[in-house]
Short mmCIF file of C-alpha atoms and ligand atoms in Angstrom, two decimals:
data_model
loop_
_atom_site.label_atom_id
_atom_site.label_comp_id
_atom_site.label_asym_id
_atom_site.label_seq_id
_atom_site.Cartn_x
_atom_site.Cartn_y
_atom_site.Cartn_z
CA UNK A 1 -95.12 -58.76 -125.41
CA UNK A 2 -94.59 -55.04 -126.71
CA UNK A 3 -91.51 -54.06 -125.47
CA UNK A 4 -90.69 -50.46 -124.18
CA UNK A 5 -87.54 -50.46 -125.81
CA UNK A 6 -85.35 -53.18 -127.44
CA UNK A 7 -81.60 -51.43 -128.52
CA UNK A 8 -80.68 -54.81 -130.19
CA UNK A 9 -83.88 -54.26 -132.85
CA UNK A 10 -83.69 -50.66 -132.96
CA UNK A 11 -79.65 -50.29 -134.03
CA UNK A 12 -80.04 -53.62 -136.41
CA UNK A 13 -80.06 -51.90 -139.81
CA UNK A 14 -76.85 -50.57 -138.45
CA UNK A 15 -74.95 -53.71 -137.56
CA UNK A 16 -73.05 -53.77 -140.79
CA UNK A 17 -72.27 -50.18 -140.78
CA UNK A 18 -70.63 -50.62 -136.91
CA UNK A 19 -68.87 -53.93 -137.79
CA UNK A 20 -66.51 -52.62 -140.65
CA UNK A 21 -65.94 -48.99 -138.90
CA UNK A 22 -65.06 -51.13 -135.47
CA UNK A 23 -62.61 -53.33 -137.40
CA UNK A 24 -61.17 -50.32 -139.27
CA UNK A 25 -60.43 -48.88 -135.55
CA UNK A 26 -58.93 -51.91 -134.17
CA UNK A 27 -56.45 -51.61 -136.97
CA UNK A 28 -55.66 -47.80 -137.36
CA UNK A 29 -55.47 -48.42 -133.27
CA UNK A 30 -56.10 -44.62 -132.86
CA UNK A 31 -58.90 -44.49 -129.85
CA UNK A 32 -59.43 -41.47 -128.33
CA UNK A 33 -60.04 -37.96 -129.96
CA UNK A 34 -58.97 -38.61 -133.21
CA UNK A 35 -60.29 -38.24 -136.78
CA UNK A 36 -63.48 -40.07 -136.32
CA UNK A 37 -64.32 -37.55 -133.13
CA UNK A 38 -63.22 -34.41 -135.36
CA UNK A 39 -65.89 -36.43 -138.57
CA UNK A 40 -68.63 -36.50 -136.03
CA UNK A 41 -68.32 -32.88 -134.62
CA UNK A 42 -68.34 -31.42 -138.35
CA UNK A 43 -71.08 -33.66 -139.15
CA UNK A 44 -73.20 -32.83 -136.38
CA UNK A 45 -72.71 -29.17 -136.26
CA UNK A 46 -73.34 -29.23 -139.96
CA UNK A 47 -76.83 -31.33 -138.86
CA UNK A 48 -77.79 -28.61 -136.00
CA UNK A 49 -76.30 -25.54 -138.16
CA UNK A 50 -74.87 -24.73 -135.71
CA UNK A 51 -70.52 -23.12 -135.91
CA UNK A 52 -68.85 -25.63 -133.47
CA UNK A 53 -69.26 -29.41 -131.89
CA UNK A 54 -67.13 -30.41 -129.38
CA UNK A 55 -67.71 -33.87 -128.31
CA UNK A 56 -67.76 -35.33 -124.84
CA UNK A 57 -67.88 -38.66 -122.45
CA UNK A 58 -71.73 -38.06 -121.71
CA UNK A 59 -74.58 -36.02 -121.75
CA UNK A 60 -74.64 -34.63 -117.76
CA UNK A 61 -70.53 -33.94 -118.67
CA UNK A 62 -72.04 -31.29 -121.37
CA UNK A 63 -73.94 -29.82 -119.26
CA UNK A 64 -71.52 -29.32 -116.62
CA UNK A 65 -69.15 -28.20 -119.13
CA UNK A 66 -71.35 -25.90 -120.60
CA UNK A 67 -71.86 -24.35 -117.67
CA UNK A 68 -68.29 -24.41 -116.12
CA UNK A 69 -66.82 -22.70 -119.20
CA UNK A 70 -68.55 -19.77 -117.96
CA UNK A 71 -66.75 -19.10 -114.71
CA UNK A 72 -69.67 -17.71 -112.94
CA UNK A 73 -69.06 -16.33 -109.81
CA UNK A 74 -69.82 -19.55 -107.18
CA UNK A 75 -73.16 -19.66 -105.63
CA UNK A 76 -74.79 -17.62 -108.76
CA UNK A 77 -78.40 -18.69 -109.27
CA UNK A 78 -79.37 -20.58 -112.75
CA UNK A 79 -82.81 -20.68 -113.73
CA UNK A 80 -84.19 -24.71 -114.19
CA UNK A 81 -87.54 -25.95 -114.81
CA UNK A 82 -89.09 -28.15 -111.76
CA UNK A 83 -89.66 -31.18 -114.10
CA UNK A 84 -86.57 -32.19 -115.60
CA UNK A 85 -84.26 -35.09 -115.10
CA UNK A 86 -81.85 -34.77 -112.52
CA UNK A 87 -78.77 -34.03 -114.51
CA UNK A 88 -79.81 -30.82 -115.60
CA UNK A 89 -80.32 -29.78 -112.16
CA UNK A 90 -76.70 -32.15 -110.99
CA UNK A 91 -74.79 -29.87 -113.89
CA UNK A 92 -75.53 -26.71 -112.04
CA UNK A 93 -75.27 -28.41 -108.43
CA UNK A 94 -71.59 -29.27 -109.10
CA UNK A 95 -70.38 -26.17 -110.23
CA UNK A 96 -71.47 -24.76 -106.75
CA UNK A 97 -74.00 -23.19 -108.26
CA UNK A 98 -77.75 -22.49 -106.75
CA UNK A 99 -80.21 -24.45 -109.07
CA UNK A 100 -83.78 -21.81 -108.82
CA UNK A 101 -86.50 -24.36 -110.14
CA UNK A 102 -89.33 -22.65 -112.30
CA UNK A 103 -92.33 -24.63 -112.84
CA UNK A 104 -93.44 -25.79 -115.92
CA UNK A 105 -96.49 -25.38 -118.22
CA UNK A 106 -98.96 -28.01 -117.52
CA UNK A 107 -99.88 -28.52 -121.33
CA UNK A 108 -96.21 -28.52 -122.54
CA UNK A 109 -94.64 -29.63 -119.82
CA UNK A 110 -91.85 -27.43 -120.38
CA UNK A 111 -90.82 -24.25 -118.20
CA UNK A 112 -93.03 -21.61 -118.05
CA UNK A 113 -91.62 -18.53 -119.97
CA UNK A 114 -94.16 -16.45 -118.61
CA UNK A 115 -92.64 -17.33 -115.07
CA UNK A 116 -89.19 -16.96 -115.62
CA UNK A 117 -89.35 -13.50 -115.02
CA UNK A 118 -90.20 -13.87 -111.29
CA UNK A 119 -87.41 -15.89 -110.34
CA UNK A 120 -85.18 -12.92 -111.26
CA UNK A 121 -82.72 -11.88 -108.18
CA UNK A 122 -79.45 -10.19 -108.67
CA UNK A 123 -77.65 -13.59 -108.50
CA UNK A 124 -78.89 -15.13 -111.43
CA UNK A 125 -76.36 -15.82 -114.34
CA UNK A 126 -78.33 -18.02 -116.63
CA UNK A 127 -81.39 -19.62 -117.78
CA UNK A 128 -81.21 -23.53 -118.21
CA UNK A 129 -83.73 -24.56 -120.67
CA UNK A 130 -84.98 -28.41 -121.34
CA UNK A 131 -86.52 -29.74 -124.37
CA UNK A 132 -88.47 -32.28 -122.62
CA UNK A 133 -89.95 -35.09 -124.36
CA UNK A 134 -88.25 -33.93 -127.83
CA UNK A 135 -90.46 -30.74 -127.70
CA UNK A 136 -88.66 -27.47 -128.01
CA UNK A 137 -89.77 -25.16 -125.24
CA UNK A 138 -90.60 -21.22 -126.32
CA UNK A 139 -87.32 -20.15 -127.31
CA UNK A 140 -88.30 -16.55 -128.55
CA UNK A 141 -89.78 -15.09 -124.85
CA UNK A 142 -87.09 -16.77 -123.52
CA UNK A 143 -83.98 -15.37 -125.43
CA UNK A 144 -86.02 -12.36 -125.08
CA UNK A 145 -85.58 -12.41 -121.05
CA UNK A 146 -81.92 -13.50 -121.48
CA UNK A 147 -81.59 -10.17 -123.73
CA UNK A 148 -83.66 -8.37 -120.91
CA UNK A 149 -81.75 -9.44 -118.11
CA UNK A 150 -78.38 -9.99 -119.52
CA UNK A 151 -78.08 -13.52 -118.70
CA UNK A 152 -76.66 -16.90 -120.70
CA UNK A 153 -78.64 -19.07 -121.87
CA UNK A 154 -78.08 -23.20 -121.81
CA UNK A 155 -79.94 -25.58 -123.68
CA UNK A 156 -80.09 -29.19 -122.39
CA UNK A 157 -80.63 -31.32 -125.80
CA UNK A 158 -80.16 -34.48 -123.92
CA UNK A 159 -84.44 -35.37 -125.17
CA UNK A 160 -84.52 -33.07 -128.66
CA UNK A 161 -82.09 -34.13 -131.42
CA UNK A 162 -83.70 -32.37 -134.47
CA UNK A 163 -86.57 -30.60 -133.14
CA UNK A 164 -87.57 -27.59 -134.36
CA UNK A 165 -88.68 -24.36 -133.21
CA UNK A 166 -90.08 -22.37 -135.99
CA UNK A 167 -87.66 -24.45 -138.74
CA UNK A 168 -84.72 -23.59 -136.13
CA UNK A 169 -83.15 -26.71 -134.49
CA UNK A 170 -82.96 -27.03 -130.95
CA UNK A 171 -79.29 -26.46 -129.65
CA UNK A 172 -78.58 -23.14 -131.64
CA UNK A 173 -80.63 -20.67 -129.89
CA UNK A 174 -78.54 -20.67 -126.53
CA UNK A 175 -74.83 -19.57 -125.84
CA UNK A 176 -74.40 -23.10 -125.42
CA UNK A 177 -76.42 -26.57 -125.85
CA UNK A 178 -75.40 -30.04 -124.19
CA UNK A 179 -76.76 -33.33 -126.00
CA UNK A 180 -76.77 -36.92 -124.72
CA UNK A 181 -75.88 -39.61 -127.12
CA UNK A 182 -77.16 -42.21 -124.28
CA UNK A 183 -78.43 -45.38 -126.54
CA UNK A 184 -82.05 -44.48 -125.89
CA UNK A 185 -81.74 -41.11 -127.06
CA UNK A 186 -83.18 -40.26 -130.58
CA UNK A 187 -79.40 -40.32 -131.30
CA UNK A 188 -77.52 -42.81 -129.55
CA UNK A 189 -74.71 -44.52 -129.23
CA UNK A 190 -73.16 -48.04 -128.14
CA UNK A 191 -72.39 -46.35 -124.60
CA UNK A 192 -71.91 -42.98 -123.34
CA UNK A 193 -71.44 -39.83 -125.25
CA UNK A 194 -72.30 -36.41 -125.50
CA UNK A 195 -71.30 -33.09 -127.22
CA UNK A 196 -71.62 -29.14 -126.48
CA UNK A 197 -72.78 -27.53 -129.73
CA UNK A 198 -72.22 -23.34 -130.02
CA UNK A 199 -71.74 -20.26 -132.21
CA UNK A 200 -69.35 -19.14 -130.03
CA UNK A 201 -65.49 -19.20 -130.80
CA UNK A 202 -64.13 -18.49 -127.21
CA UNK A 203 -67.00 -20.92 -125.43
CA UNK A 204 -65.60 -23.97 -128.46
CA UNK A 205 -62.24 -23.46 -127.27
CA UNK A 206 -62.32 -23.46 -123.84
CA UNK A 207 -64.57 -26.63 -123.87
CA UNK A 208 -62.42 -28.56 -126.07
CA UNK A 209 -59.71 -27.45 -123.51
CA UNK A 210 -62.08 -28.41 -120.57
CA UNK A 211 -62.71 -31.64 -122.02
CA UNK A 212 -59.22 -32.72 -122.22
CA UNK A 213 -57.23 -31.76 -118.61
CA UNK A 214 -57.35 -28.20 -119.62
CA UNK A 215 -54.79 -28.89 -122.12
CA UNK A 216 -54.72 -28.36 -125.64
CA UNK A 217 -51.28 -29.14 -125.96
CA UNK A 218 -49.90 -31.72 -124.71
CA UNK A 219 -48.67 -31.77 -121.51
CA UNK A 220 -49.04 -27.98 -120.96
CA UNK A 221 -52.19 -27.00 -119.05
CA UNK A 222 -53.99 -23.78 -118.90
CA UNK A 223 -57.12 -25.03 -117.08
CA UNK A 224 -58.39 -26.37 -114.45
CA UNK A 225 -59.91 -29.19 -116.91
CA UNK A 226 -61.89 -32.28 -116.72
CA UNK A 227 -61.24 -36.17 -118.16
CA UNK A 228 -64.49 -36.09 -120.54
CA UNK A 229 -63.29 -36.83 -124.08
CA UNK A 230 -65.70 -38.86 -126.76
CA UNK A 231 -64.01 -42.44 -127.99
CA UNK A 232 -63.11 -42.79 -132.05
CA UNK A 233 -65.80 -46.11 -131.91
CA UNK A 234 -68.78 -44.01 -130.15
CA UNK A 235 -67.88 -41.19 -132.46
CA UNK A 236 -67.86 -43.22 -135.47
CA UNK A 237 -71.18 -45.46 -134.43
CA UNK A 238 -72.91 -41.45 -134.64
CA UNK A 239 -71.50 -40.52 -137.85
CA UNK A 240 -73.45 -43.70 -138.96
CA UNK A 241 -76.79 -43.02 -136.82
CA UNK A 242 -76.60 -39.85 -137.45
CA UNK A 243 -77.49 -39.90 -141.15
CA UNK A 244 -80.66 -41.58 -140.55
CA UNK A 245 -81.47 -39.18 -137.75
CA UNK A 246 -84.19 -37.74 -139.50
CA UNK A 247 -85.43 -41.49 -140.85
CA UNK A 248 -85.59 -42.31 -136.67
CA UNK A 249 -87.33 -38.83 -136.06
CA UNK A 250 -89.81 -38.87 -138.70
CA UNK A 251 -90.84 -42.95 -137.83
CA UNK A 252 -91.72 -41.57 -134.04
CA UNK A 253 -93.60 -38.90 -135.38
CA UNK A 254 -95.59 -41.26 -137.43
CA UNK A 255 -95.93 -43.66 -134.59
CA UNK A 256 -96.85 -40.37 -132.34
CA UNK A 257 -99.68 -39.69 -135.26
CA UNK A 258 -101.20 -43.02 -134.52
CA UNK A 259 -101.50 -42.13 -130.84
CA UNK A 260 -102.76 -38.93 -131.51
CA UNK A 261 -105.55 -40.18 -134.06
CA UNK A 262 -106.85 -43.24 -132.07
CA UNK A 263 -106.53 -42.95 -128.08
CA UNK A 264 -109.91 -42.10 -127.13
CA UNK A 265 -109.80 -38.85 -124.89
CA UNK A 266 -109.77 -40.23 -121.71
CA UNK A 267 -106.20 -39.83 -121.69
CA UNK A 268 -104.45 -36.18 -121.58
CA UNK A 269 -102.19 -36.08 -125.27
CA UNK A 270 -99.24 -34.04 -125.67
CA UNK A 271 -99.83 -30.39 -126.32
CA UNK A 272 -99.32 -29.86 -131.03
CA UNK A 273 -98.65 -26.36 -132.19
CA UNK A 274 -97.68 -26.18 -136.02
CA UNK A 275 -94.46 -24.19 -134.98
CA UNK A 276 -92.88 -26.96 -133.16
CA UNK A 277 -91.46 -30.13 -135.12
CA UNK A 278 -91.45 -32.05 -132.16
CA UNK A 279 -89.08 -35.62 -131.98
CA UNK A 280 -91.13 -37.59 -129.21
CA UNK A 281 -88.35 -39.13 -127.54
CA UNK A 282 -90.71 -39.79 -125.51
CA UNK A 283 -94.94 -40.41 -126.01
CA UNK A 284 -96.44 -39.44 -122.81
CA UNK A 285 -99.76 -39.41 -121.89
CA UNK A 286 -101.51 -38.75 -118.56
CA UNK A 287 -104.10 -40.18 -116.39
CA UNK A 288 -104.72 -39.66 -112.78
CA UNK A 289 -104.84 -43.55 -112.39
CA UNK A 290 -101.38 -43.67 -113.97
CA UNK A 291 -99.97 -46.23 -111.74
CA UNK A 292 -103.15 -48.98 -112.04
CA UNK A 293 -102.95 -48.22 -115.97
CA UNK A 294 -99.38 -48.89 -116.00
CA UNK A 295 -100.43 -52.53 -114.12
CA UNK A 296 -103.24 -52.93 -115.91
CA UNK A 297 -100.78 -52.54 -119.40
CA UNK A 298 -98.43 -54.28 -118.53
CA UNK A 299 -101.31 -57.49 -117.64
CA UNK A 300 -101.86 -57.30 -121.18
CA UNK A 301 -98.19 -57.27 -122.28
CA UNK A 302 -97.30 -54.00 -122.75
CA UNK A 303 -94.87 -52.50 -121.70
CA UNK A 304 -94.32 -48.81 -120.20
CA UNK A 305 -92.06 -46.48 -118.25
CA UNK A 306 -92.61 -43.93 -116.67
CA UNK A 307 -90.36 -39.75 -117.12
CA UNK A 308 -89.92 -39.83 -114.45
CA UNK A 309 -91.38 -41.09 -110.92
CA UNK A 310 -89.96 -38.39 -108.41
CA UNK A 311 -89.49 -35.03 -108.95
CA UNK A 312 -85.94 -33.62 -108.66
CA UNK A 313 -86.83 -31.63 -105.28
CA UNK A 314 -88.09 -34.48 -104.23
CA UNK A 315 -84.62 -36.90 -104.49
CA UNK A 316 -82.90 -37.45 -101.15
CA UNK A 317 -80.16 -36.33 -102.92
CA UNK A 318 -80.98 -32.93 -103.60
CA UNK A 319 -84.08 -32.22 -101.44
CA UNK A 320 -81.91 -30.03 -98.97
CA UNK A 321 -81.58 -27.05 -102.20
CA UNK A 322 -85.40 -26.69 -102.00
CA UNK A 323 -86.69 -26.94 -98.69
CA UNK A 324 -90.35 -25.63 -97.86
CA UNK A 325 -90.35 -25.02 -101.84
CA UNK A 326 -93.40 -26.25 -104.05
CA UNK A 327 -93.73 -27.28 -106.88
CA UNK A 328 -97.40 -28.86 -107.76
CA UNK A 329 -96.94 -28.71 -111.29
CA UNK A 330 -94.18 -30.70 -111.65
CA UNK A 331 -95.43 -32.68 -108.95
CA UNK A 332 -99.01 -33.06 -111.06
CA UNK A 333 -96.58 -34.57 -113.78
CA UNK A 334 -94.68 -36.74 -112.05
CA UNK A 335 -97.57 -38.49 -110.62
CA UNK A 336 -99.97 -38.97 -113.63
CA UNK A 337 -97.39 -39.10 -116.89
CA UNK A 338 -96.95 -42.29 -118.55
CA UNK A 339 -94.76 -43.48 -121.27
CA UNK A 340 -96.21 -46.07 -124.33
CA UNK A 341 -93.75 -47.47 -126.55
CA UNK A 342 -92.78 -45.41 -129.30
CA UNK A 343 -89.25 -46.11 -130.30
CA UNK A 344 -87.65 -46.96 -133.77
CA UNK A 345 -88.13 -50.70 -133.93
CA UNK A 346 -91.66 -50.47 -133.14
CA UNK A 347 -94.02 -51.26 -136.04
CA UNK A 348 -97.48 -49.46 -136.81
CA UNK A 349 -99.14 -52.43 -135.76
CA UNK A 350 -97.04 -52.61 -132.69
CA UNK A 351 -98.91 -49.20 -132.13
CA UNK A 352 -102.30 -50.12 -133.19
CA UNK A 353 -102.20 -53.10 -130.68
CA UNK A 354 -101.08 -50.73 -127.81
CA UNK A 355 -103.99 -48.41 -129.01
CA UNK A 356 -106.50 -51.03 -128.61
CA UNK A 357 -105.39 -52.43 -125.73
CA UNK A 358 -105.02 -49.00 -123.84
CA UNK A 359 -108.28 -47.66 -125.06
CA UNK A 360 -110.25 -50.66 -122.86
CA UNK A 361 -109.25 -49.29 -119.46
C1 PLP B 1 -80.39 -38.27 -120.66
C2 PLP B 1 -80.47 -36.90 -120.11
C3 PLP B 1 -79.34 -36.24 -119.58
C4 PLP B 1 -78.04 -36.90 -119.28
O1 PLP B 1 -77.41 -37.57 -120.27
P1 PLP B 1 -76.33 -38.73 -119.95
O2 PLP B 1 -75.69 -38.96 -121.27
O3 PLP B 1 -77.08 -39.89 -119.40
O4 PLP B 1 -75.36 -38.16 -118.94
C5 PLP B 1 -79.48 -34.91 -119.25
N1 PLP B 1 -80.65 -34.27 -119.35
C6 PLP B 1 -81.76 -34.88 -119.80
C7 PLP B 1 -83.03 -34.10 -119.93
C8 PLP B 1 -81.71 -36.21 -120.19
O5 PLP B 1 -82.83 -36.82 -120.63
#
């Protein structure tokens, strides 16, 4: 059986790394927002090159950070592409916010710049990019219409630790980026985490006040704040992973290679361009027999998931924002985009196998 993803396998080489900082922790007994958290923000923002790192309980808690720090005035539109995962779209939702879904480019399967434009009214107040897949969408057009229009922009980094958009990382072209450290993520952690990276001095402090009751000292609050602080052991588990960051990044690009050398062309590849280092958090493909494939893969032991299986204006949840709204792109996606195995435990030969396998439907 090739496994999807196996979190045991992929964090081994860590084990010893986690097992003296956790015991270190349980002694010092200091849990919450303490050095370790402070270690990891540097660290990271040093990583991204980007000024400030705030961390945070979870990726969807950046984003509505991110976002909240802003104060927009409620029911202000934000820009979102149609295929994302629902947090993006949840972030701007619970800020009372009006989520305006702009489709994305069928090759890249990230929003269309060149129909952002568009979906201009007066209301809108920002742009909320995604770096789906771990492939940085077209940053330059896009700050260009933020420029143009006068709006912030938000980058959700929850897919794209360490991509690159012409040699600049993802996360430091916005006002503001959110990042998931979810364990499946290219970073992750033992649990939930997140962080809002940013040049920005004002937009630093008023998420680290955010993040902690509005409060930066204790017991005196100046915000209307949230409960969404990063733990010491999560922290410290990142300051580990993230060293070998680039060691993860660069083994799913080599594992993406294989895919990209063997599949026969049956199958729709992701969309290469030289100016984008992408970090495949995910390896899709398409076909428009996705779901028999899927079946007829997972007969032969191999398994597959699928990013993701109903669109966002498509959820019960949510479906009431976009009534009488289409979106065939993103629905084209959703129905024909499947997900092989490409994570850090995986061998070349794990990939090879898959390869032959796949290339017999
Ligand atoms: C994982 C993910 C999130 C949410 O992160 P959590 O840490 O699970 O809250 C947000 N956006 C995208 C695109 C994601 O993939």
């Amino acid at each position: 059986m090739i496994e999807y993803e196996n979190l045991a396998l992929s964090n081994q080489i860590f084990f010893d790394e986690f097992s003296s900082e956790f015991n270190s922790i349980l002694k010092n007994s200091w849990y919450i927002l303490g050095e370790k958290v402070k270690n990891f923000e540097r660290l990271f923002a040093d990583y991204l090159k980007v000024k400030h790192c705030i961390g945070v309980a979870n990726g969807l808690d950046a984003l509505i950070l991110a976002l909240n720090n802003f104060n927009f005035v409620p029911g202000s539109e934000v820009i979102v592409p149609s295929n994302t995962y629902i947090a993006t779209i949840l972030s701007i939702i619970h800020n009372r916010l009006k989520p305006v879904l702009v489709e994305p480019r069928i090759d890249t399967y990230n929003i269309d710049y060149q129909k952002i434009e568009e979906a201009i009214t007066k209301r809108t107040a920002a742009i909320m990019v995604v770096h789906l897949y771990g492939k940085s969408c077209e940053m330059k057009p896009i700050k260009n219409i933020c420029e143009k229009y006068n709006l912030k922009l938000i980058e959700d980094c929850a897919q794209s630790h360490g991509a690159l958009y012409f040699s600049q990382k993802t996360g430091t072209f916005g006002d503001a980026a959110a990042f998931s450290f979810y364990p499946t993520k290219n970073l992750g952690a033992i649990g939930d985490a997140g962080a809002v990276v940013t040049n920005d001095d004002s937009i630093a402090n008023k998420i680290l006040t955010l993040r902690n009751y509005g409060s930066q000292k204790k017991y005196y609050n100046q915000l209307i704040g949230y409960n969404s602080r990063l733990d010491e052991i999560q922290a410290a588990f990142l300051s580990i992973k993230l060293k070998k960051l680039e060691i993860i990044n660069s083994h799913k690009r080599e594992l993406a290679d294989l895919y990209f050398k063997h599949l026969k062309t049956d199958f729709q590849l992701p969309h290469r361009n030289e100016n984008f280092y992408d970090v495949f958090h995910i390896f899709n493909i398409r076909h428009p027999k996705r779901d028999a494939l899927k079946e007829y893969l997972l007969k032969n032991n191999i398994k597959t998931e699928i990013h993701y299986p109903i669109p966002p204006h498509k959820q019960e949840a949510i479906s009431q924002y976009f009534v009488n709204q289409l979106y065939p792109i993103s629905e084209e996606i959703h129905n024909t985009t499947l997900s092989l195995p490409i994570s850090f435990f995986h061998s070349k030969e794990d990939i090879y196998q898959v390869i032959e396998i796949i290339n017999k439907f």
